[in-house]
């Protein structure tokens, strides 16, 4: 069985006749995406980095020791921000660069779909995805999930365009290479439906070596690091599973729903659902996806079924580990799935609106629903971004307080929140247990007399035994107490 994707070609314009200028809808969406970030996100996060961000950024920041890089992480984001950190330590500069890059990437990856879906549908898909508060917050953050989403959109688009365009296979391989660098496990879940589709559809079989080759080249660094730091691929995968709480079948859908409007990390996920009226779109997504697939199956003359079925399949594959293999959640985890689902949903909306008189009664409700969705996301964004800035500012306040106590570079900080605080203080960080355990207790104590040292202990917890004679220093506004050895 063969399936051919028809790439839209515009008819030639007669000589002497001016073609009307097309409205650059997709470019306007990308510009609006950048403007929203600059107006509502960056002002709250312009001077501080979040916990995970400090891990990625510190790897190639020449001014601070690199934080412990745990086994589940991949280094693509660190590579992305390394050129900025080589030039400046300004968080504001990093935020602005990431805003520009994320907006340009939004335009570039959805533009891949323009020959498949048309200008308006492609722009609407970008708007639906870029309008999510989690996507707007992620645009200026040094985090992997948004870039996996971009890679997924581009990879599926180039896969569908490959039979009729000679260079599409190479673009597909390049996108999968970059996505694998950013987050190898997600790239694997993305590639799985692509490989199944390539095997099942004769016209797509030439894509198999490009899919496998792109992933293989992208995984070279991860594999080399697995042997250099973790004892091999199997051991790294085992440690990754342990860090994630044990990768096994868990129905995690309720946790994903509860964390939809925050917190940024729900682990353990015991928080109540906030603003349930603003989560209806999430519950409607499966229904909209099913309607889009049914409409595409019914109307194959207008557009091949694969244009709808493949992004849906890849979205389900990318969402599966976060909905059924872990026991915690974060809003950013499902960004790749949302990005792919936006394409068939946008096609469903534009078809309904342009169906003529038969769909006239539906046009107004559909436009109202889309507008309400964008408005509710915009209403959530300022509060969420302010909350992220507040938490990150607490790390910075603790770092400044420790510097004033004499804990200055070269120095070492340990404790449950050591990684982000140490980065802001210019210190190395170490933990002896937990997901970020990087040093034994003996090795840690060997450094006590050789450099400034502090232990951070949250309110309500006991200090470690080795610090029972150290001087406590409550850090104002942070909910932590620092224990510093007497000199």
Coordinates of C-alpha atoms in Angstrom, one line a residue:
X1 CA 0.0 0.0 0.0
X2 CA 1.3 3.5 -0.9
X3 CA 0.2 6.8 0.4
X4 CA 1.3 10.1 -1.3
X5 CA 1.0 13.4 0.4
X6 CA 0.0 16.1 -2.0
X7 CA 2.1 19.3 -1.6
X8 CA 0.0 22.4 -2.4
X9 CA 1.4 24.2 -5.5
X10 CA 0.1 27.7 -6.4
X11 CA -0.8 28.2 -10.1
X12 CA 1.4 30.4 -12.1
X13 CA 0.4 34.0 -12.3
X14 CA -0.2 35.4 -15.8
X15 CA 2.3 37.9 -17.2
X16 CA 1.4 41.4 -16.3
X17 CA -1.0 40.4 -13.5
X18 CA 0.1 41.2 -9.9
X19 CA -0.5 38.5 -7.4
X20 CA -2.2 39.8 -4.3
X21 CA 0.1 39.9 -1.3
X22 CA -0.5 37.1 1.2
X23 CA -0.9 38.1 4.8
X24 CA 2.1 36.7 6.7
X25 CA 0.0 35.1 9.4
X26 CA 2.6 32.7 10.7
X27 CA 5.2 35.5 11.0
X28 CA 2.7 37.6 12.9
X29 CA 2.0 34.7 15.3
X30 CA 5.7 34.3 15.9
X31 CA 6.1 38.0 16.6
X32 CA 3.2 38.0 19.0
X33 CA 4.7 35.0 20.7
X34 CA 7.9 36.9 21.3
X35 CA 6.1 40.1 22.4
X36 CA 4.0 38.2 25.0
X37 CA 7.2 36.7 26.5
X38 CA 9.0 40.0 26.6
X39 CA 5.9 41.7 28.2
X40 CA 4.7 39.1 30.7
X41 CA 7.4 36.6 31.4
X42 CA 10.9 38.2 31.1
X43 CA 10.1 41.0 33.6
X44 CA 9.6 38.4 36.3
X45 CA 12.6 36.2 35.4
X46 CA 15.1 38.7 34.0
X47 CA 17.7 38.3 36.8
X48 CA 17.3 34.7 38.1
X49 CA 17.4 31.2 36.8
X50 CA 15.3 28.3 37.9
X51 CA 16.6 25.1 39.5
X52 CA 16.9 22.9 36.3
X53 CA 18.1 25.9 34.3
X54 CA 21.1 26.3 36.6
X55 CA 22.1 22.7 35.9
X56 CA 21.9 23.2 32.1
X57 CA 23.5 26.7 32.1
X58 CA 26.3 25.9 34.5
X59 CA 27.7 23.1 32.3
X60 CA 29.5 25.6 30.0
X61 CA 29.5 28.8 32.1
X62 CA 33.2 29.6 32.6
X63 CA 32.5 31.6 35.7
X64 CA 31.0 28.9 37.9
X65 CA 31.6 25.2 38.7
X66 CA 29.4 22.9 36.7
X67 CA 26.4 21.4 38.7
X68 CA 25.9 17.7 38.9
X69 CA 24.4 16.5 35.6
X70 CA 22.2 13.5 36.4
X71 CA 21.7 10.5 34.2
X72 CA 18.3 11.3 32.7
X73 CA 19.4 14.7 31.3
X74 CA 20.8 15.4 27.8
X75 CA 23.1 18.2 26.9
X76 CA 21.4 19.8 23.9
X77 CA 20.1 22.8 25.9
X78 CA 23.6 23.3 27.4
X79 CA 25.0 23.4 23.9
X80 CA 22.3 25.9 22.9
X81 CA 23.1 28.4 25.7
X82 CA 26.8 27.9 25.7
X83 CA 27.6 30.7 23.2
X84 CA 25.7 33.2 25.3
X85 CA 27.3 32.2 28.5
X86 CA 30.7 32.4 27.0
X87 CA 30.1 36.1 26.3
X88 CA 28.1 37.3 29.3
X89 CA 26.8 36.2 32.7
X90 CA 23.6 38.4 32.2
X91 CA 20.5 36.4 32.8
X92 CA 18.5 39.1 31.0
X93 CA 20.7 38.7 27.9
X94 CA 20.1 35.0 28.0
X95 CA 16.4 35.5 28.3
X96 CA 16.2 37.8 25.3
X97 CA 18.3 35.5 23.2
X98 CA 16.1 32.6 24.0
X99 CA 12.9 34.7 23.3
X100 CA 14.3 35.5 19.8
X101 CA 15.4 31.9 19.2
X102 CA 12.1 30.4 20.4
X103 CA 10.0 32.7 18.3
X104 CA 12.2 32.1 15.2
X105 CA 11.9 28.4 15.8
X106 CA 8.1 28.6 16.2
X107 CA 8.0 30.2 12.7
X108 CA 10.5 27.8 11.2
X109 CA 9.0 24.5 12.4
X110 CA 5.4 25.3 11.6
X111 CA 6.4 26.7 8.2
X112 CA 7.4 23.1 7.3
X113 CA 3.7 22.3 7.4
X114 CA 2.6 25.2 5.2
X115 CA 2.6 23.1 2.0
X116 CA 0.7 20.4 3.8
X117 CA -2.0 22.4 5.5
X118 CA -2.0 25.9 4.0
X119 CA -1.1 29.3 5.4
X120 CA -4.1 29.9 7.6
X121 CA -4.3 26.5 9.2
X122 CA -0.5 26.4 9.9
X123 CA -0.7 29.9 11.5
X124 CA -3.7 28.8 13.6
X125 CA -1.8 25.7 14.8
X126 CA 1.1 27.9 15.8
X127 CA -1.2 30.2 17.6
X128 CA -3.0 27.4 19.5
X129 CA 0.3 26.0 20.6
X130 CA 2.1 29.3 21.2
X131 CA -0.9 30.6 23.1
X132 CA -0.5 28.1 25.9
X133 CA 1.0 29.7 29.0
X134 CA 3.3 26.8 29.4
X135 CA 4.7 27.4 25.9
X136 CA 5.0 31.1 26.5
X137 CA 6.8 30.5 29.8
X138 CA 9.2 28.0 28.3
X139 CA 10.2 30.2 25.4
X140 CA 12.7 32.2 27.5
X141 CA 13.8 29.3 29.7
X142 CA 16.9 27.1 29.3
X143 CA 14.8 23.9 29.4
X144 CA 14.4 21.0 26.9
X145 CA 10.7 20.4 26.5
X146 CA 9.8 23.3 24.2
X147 CA 12.7 22.4 21.9
X148 CA 11.6 18.7 21.8
X149 CA 8.2 20.1 20.8
X150 CA 9.7 22.1 17.9
X151 CA 11.7 19.1 16.8
X152 CA 8.6 16.9 16.8
X153 CA 6.6 19.3 14.6
X154 CA 9.5 19.7 12.1
X155 CA 10.3 16.0 12.0
X156 CA 6.7 14.8 11.3
X157 CA 6.3 17.6 8.7
X158 CA 9.5 16.6 6.8
X159 CA 8.6 12.9 7.1
X160 CA 5.3 13.6 5.3
X161 CA 7.0 15.8 2.7
X162 CA 9.8 13.4 2.0
X163 CA 8.5 11.3 -1.0
X164 CA 8.1 14.4 -3.2
X165 CA 11.1 16.5 -2.0
X166 CA 14.6 15.1 -2.3
X167 CA 16.1 17.2 0.5
X168 CA 13.3 16.4 3.0
X169 CA 15.0 13.2 4.1
X170 CA 18.1 15.1 5.1
X171 CA 16.1 17.7 6.9
X172 CA 14.3 14.9 8.8
X173 CA 17.7 13.4 9.8
X174 CA 19.0 16.8 10.9
X175 CA 15.9 17.5 13.0
X176 CA 16.0 14.1 14.7
X177 CA 19.7 14.6 15.4
X178 CA 19.0 17.9 17.2
X179 CA 16.0 16.5 19.1
X180 CA 18.1 13.6 20.3
X181 CA 20.7 15.9 21.6
X182 CA 18.1 17.9 23.5
X183 CA 16.4 14.9 25.1
X184 CA 17.2 11.4 23.9
X185 CA 14.3 9.4 25.5
X186 CA 11.7 11.8 23.9
X187 CA 13.4 11.5 20.5
X188 CA 13.0 7.7 20.8
X189 CA 9.3 8.0 21.5
X190 CA 9.0 10.4 18.6
X191 CA 10.8 8.1 16.2
X192 CA 8.8 5.0 17.0
X193 CA 5.6 6.0 15.1
X194 CA 7.8 7.4 12.3
X195 CA 9.5 4.0 11.9
X196 CA 6.2 2.1 12.0
X197 CA 4.8 4.4 9.4
X198 CA 7.9 4.0 7.2
X199 CA 7.7 0.2 7.4
X200 CA 4.0 0.1 6.7
X201 CA 3.9 2.6 3.8
X202 CA 6.0 1.6 0.9
X203 CA 6.5 5.2 -0.2
X204 CA 8.0 6.1 3.1
X205 CA 10.5 3.2 3.5
X206 CA 13.4 5.3 2.2
X207 CA 13.0 7.4 5.4
X208 CA 14.1 4.5 7.7
X209 CA 17.9 5.0 7.4
X210 CA 17.5 8.8 7.8
X211 CA 15.4 8.4 11.0
X212 CA 17.8 5.8 12.4
X213 CA 20.9 7.7 11.2
X214 CA 19.8 11.0 12.6
X215 CA 19.1 9.5 16.0
X216 CA 22.3 7.5 16.0
X217 CA 24.5 10.6 15.3
X218 CA 22.5 12.6 17.9
X219 CA 23.0 9.9 20.5
X220 CA 26.8 9.7 20.2
X221 CA 27.5 12.2 22.9
X222 CA 24.9 10.6 25.3
X223 CA 26.4 7.1 24.7
X224 CA 30.0 8.3 25.2
X225 CA 28.9 10.0 28.5
X226 CA 27.2 6.9 29.6
X227 CA 30.4 4.9 29.4
X228 CA 32.6 7.8 30.8
X229 CA 30.4 8.6 33.8
X230 CA 27.9 5.9 34.5
X231 CA 29.5 2.6 33.5
X232 CA 27.7 2.0 30.3
X233 CA 24.3 2.4 28.5
X234 CA 22.5 -0.1 30.7
X235 CA 23.7 1.4 33.9
X236 CA 22.8 4.9 32.8
X237 CA 19.3 3.7 31.8
X238 CA 19.0 2.0 35.2
X239 CA 20.0 5.1 37.1
X240 CA 17.7 7.2 35.0
X241 CA 14.8 5.0 35.9
X242 CA 15.7 5.2 39.6
X243 CA 16.0 9.0 39.4
X244 CA 12.5 9.1 37.8
X245 CA 11.1 7.1 40.7
X246 CA 11.1 3.8 38.8
X247 CA 9.9 3.6 35.2
X248 CA 6.9 1.3 35.3
X249 CA 3.2 1.4 34.4
X250 CA 1.4 4.0 36.4
X251 CA -1.8 5.8 35.6
X252 CA -0.5 9.4 35.9
X253 CA -3.3 11.2 34.0
X254 CA -4.8 12.7 37.2
X255 CA -1.5 14.1 38.2
X256 CA -1.0 15.7 34.8
X257 CA -4.4 17.2 35.0
X258 CA -3.9 18.6 38.6
X259 CA -0.6 20.2 37.6
X260 CA -2.0 21.7 34.4
X261 CA -2.1 25.2 35.9
X262 CA 0.8 24.8 38.2
X263 CA 2.9 24.0 40.2
X264 CA 5.9 23.9 37.8
X265 CA 6.9 20.5 39.3
X266 CA 4.3 18.4 41.0
X267 CA 6.5 15.8 42.9
X268 CA 5.0 14.4 45.0
X269 CA 1.8 15.4 43.2
X270 CA -0.6 16.0 46.2
X271 CA -1.7 19.5 45.2
X272 CA -5.4 20.2 44.6
X273 CA -6.6 21.2 41.1
X274 CA -6.5 25.0 40.7
X275 CA -8.9 26.8 38.5
X276 CA -10.7 23.7 37.2
X277 CA -12.8 25.8 34.8
X278 CA -9.6 26.7 32.9
X279 CA -8.8 23.0 32.3
X280 CA -11.7 22.2 30.1
X281 CA -9.6 22.5 26.9
X282 CA -7.3 19.8 28.2
X283 CA -10.3 17.4 28.7
X284 CA -11.6 18.3 25.3
X285 CA -8.3 17.5 23.5
X286 CA -9.0 13.8 23.1
X287 CA -12.4 14.5 21.6
X288 CA -11.1 17.1 19.2
X289 CA -8.3 14.7 18.1
X290 CA -10.9 11.9 17.5
X291 CA -13.1 14.3 15.5
X292 CA -10.1 15.5 13.4
X293 CA -9.1 11.9 12.7
X294 CA -12.7 10.9 11.8
X295 CA -13.1 13.9 9.5
X296 CA -9.8 13.2 7.8
X297 CA -10.8 9.5 7.2
X298 CA -14.1 10.6 5.7
X299 CA -12.6 13.3 3.4
X300 CA -9.4 11.8 2.0
X301 CA -9.8 13.6 -1.3
X302 CA -9.1 17.0 0.4
X303 CA -6.1 15.8 2.3
X304 CA -4.3 12.4 2.8
X305 CA -5.2 10.6 6.1
X306 CA -1.5 10.5 7.0
X307 CA -1.3 14.3 7.4
X308 CA -3.7 13.9 10.4
X309 CA -3.0 10.4 11.6
X310 CA 0.8 10.7 11.9
X311 CA 1.0 13.8 14.1
X312 CA -1.8 12.3 16.3
X313 CA 0.2 9.0 16.6
X314 CA 3.4 10.9 17.5
X315 CA 1.6 13.0 20.0
X316 CA 0.2 9.9 21.8
X317 CA 3.7 8.3 21.7
X318 CA 5.4 11.4 23.2
X319 CA 2.7 11.7 25.9
X320 CA 2.7 8.1 26.9
X321 CA 5.7 8.0 29.2
X322 CA 4.5 11.1 31.0
X323 CA 1.0 9.8 31.5
X324 CA 1.7 6.2 32.2
X325 CA 5.3 5.5 33.2
X326 CA 6.1 8.0 36.0
X327 CA 4.3 9.1 39.2
X328 CA 4.8 12.9 39.0
X329 CA 4.1 15.7 36.5
X330 CA 4.9 19.1 35.3
X331 CA 3.0 21.3 32.8
X332 CA 6.0 21.4 30.4
X333 CA 6.2 17.6 30.0
X334 CA 3.3 17.5 27.5
X335 CA 4.5 20.4 25.3
X336 CA 5.6 18.1 22.5
X337 CA 2.2 16.4 22.4
X338 CA 0.4 19.8 22.5
X339 CA 2.5 21.0 19.6
X340 CA 1.6 18.0 17.4
X341 CA -2.1 18.0 18.4
X342 CA -2.4 21.7 17.4
X343 CA -2.0 20.7 13.8
X344 CA -5.0 18.4 13.3
X345 CA -7.1 20.5 15.7
X346 CA -6.3 23.7 13.6
X347 CA -7.2 21.8 10.5
X348 CA -10.5 20.7 12.0
X349 CA -11.3 24.3 13.0
X350 CA -10.5 25.8 9.6
X351 CA -12.5 23.2 7.8
X352 CA -15.5 23.8 10.0
X353 CA -15.2 27.6 9.5
X354 CA -14.8 27.4 5.7
X355 CA -17.4 24.7 5.1
X356 CA -19.9 27.3 3.8
X357 CA -23.5 27.8 4.9
X358 CA -23.8 24.3 6.4
X359 CA -21.2 25.3 9.0
X360 CA -22.4 28.9 9.5
X361 CA -24.1 28.1 12.9
X362 CA -20.8 26.7 14.1
X363 CA -18.5 29.5 13.0
X364 CA -19.3 31.9 15.9
X365 CA -19.0 29.3 18.7
X366 CA -15.7 28.0 17.3
X367 CA -14.2 31.4 17.1
X368 CA -15.5 32.2 20.5
X369 CA -14.0 29.0 21.9
X370 CA -10.6 29.7 20.4
X371 CA -10.6 33.3 21.7
X372 CA -11.7 32.1 25.2
X373 CA -8.9 29.6 25.2
X374 CA -6.3 32.2 24.3
X375 CA -7.7 34.7 26.8
X376 CA -7.7 32.2 29.7
X377 CA -4.1 31.2 29.0
X378 CA -3.1 34.9 28.9
X379 CA -4.8 35.4 32.2
X380 CA -2.9 32.6 33.9
X381 CA 0.5 33.6 32.5
X382 CA 1.4 36.6 34.7
X383 CA 0.7 34.8 37.9
X384 CA 2.6 31.7 36.9
X385 CA 5.6 33.6 35.7
X386 CA 5.6 35.8 38.8
X387 CA 5.6 32.6 40.9
X388 CA 8.5 31.2 39.0
X389 CA 10.4 34.4 39.5
X390 CA 9.6 34.4 43.3
X391 CA 11.0 30.9 43.8
X392 CA 14.1 31.6 41.8
X393 CA 14.6 34.9 43.6
X394 CA 14.7 32.9 46.9
X395 CA 17.7 31.0 45.6
X396 CA 19.4 34.3 44.7
X397 CA 18.6 35.8 48.1
X398 CA 20.1 32.7 49.8
X399 CA 23.2 33.0 47.6
X400 CA 23.7 36.6 48.5
X401 CA 23.3 35.9 52.2
X402 CA 25.9 33.1 52.1
X403 CA 28.3 35.4 50.3
X404 CA 27.9 38.0 53.1
X405 CA 28.7 35.2 55.6
X406 CA 32.0 34.6 53.9
X407 CA 30.9 31.6 51.7
X408 CA 32.6 32.9 48.5
X409 CA 34.3 31.3 45.6
X410 CA 36.0 28.9 45.7
X411 CA 33.4 27.3 48.0
X412 CA 31.1 24.4 48.4
X413 CA 27.4 24.2 49.3
X414 CA 25.4 21.1 50.2
X415 CA 21.8 20.4 51.1
X416 CA 18.5 19.7 49.3
X417 CA 18.5 23.1 47.5
X418 CA 22.3 23.3 47.0
X419 CA 22.3 23.2 43.1
X420 CA 20.5 26.5 42.3
X421 CA 21.8 28.4 45.4
X422 CA 25.4 27.4 44.6
X423 CA 25.2 28.6 41.1
X424 CA 24.0 32.0 42.2
X425 CA 26.7 32.1 44.9
X426 CA 29.5 31.1 42.4
X427 CA 30.1 27.9 44.4
X428 CA 30.4 24.2 43.7
X429 CA 27.5 22.1 44.9
X430 CA 27.3 18.5 46.2
X431 CA 24.8 16.1 47.6
X432 CA 25.4 12.8 49.4
X433 CA 22.0 11.3 48.7
X434 CA 18.9 11.7 46.6
X435 CA 18.5 12.1 42.9
X436 CA 21.5 14.5 42.6
X437 CA 23.9 12.5 44.9
X438 CA 27.4 13.3 43.5
X439 CA 29.8 12.8 46.4
X440 CA 30.3 10.5 49.4
X441 CA 30.0 11.9 52.9
X442 CA 33.7 11.3 53.5
X443 CA 34.8 13.2 50.4
X444 CA 32.4 16.0 51.3
X445 CA 33.9 16.3 54.8
X446 CA 37.4 16.3 53.4
X447 CA 36.7 19.6 51.8
X448 CA 35.4 21.3 54.9
X449 CA 38.7 22.7 56.1
X450 CA 40.0 23.5 52.7
X451 CA 37.4 26.0 51.4
X452 CA 34.3 28.0 52.6
X453 CA 31.5 25.5 53.2
X454 CA 27.8 25.7 54.1
X455 CA 24.9 23.3 54.6
X456 CA 21.4 24.4 53.7
X457 CA 18.6 23.0 55.8
X458 CA 14.9 23.7 55.1
X459 CA 12.7 24.8 58.0
X460 CA 11.5 21.9 60.1
X461 CA 14.3 19.6 59.2
X462 CA 17.3 18.5 61.4
X463 CA 20.8 19.5 60.5
X464 CA 23.2 16.6 59.5
X465 CA 25.2 15.0 62.2
X466 CA 28.5 16.3 61.0
X467 CA 27.1 19.9 61.3
X468 CA 25.7 19.6 64.8
X469 CA 28.4 22.0 66.2
X470 CA 28.3 24.4 63.3
X471 CA 26.9 27.9 63.6
X472 CA 23.3 28.3 62.4
X473 CA 22.5 31.4 60.2
X474 CA 18.8 31.8 59.3
X475 CA 18.6 33.2 55.8
X476 CA 15.9 35.9 55.7
X477 CA 13.1 35.3 53.3
X478 CA 14.3 31.9 52.1
X479 CA 12.9 29.4 54.7
X480 CA 16.4 27.9 55.0
X481 CA 19.0 27.9 57.7
X482 CA 22.7 27.8 56.7
X483 CA 25.1 25.9 58.9
X484 CA 28.6 27.2 58.5
X485 CA 31.7 25.5 60.3
X486 CA 33.6 27.7 62.8
X487 CA 37.0 28.7 61.6

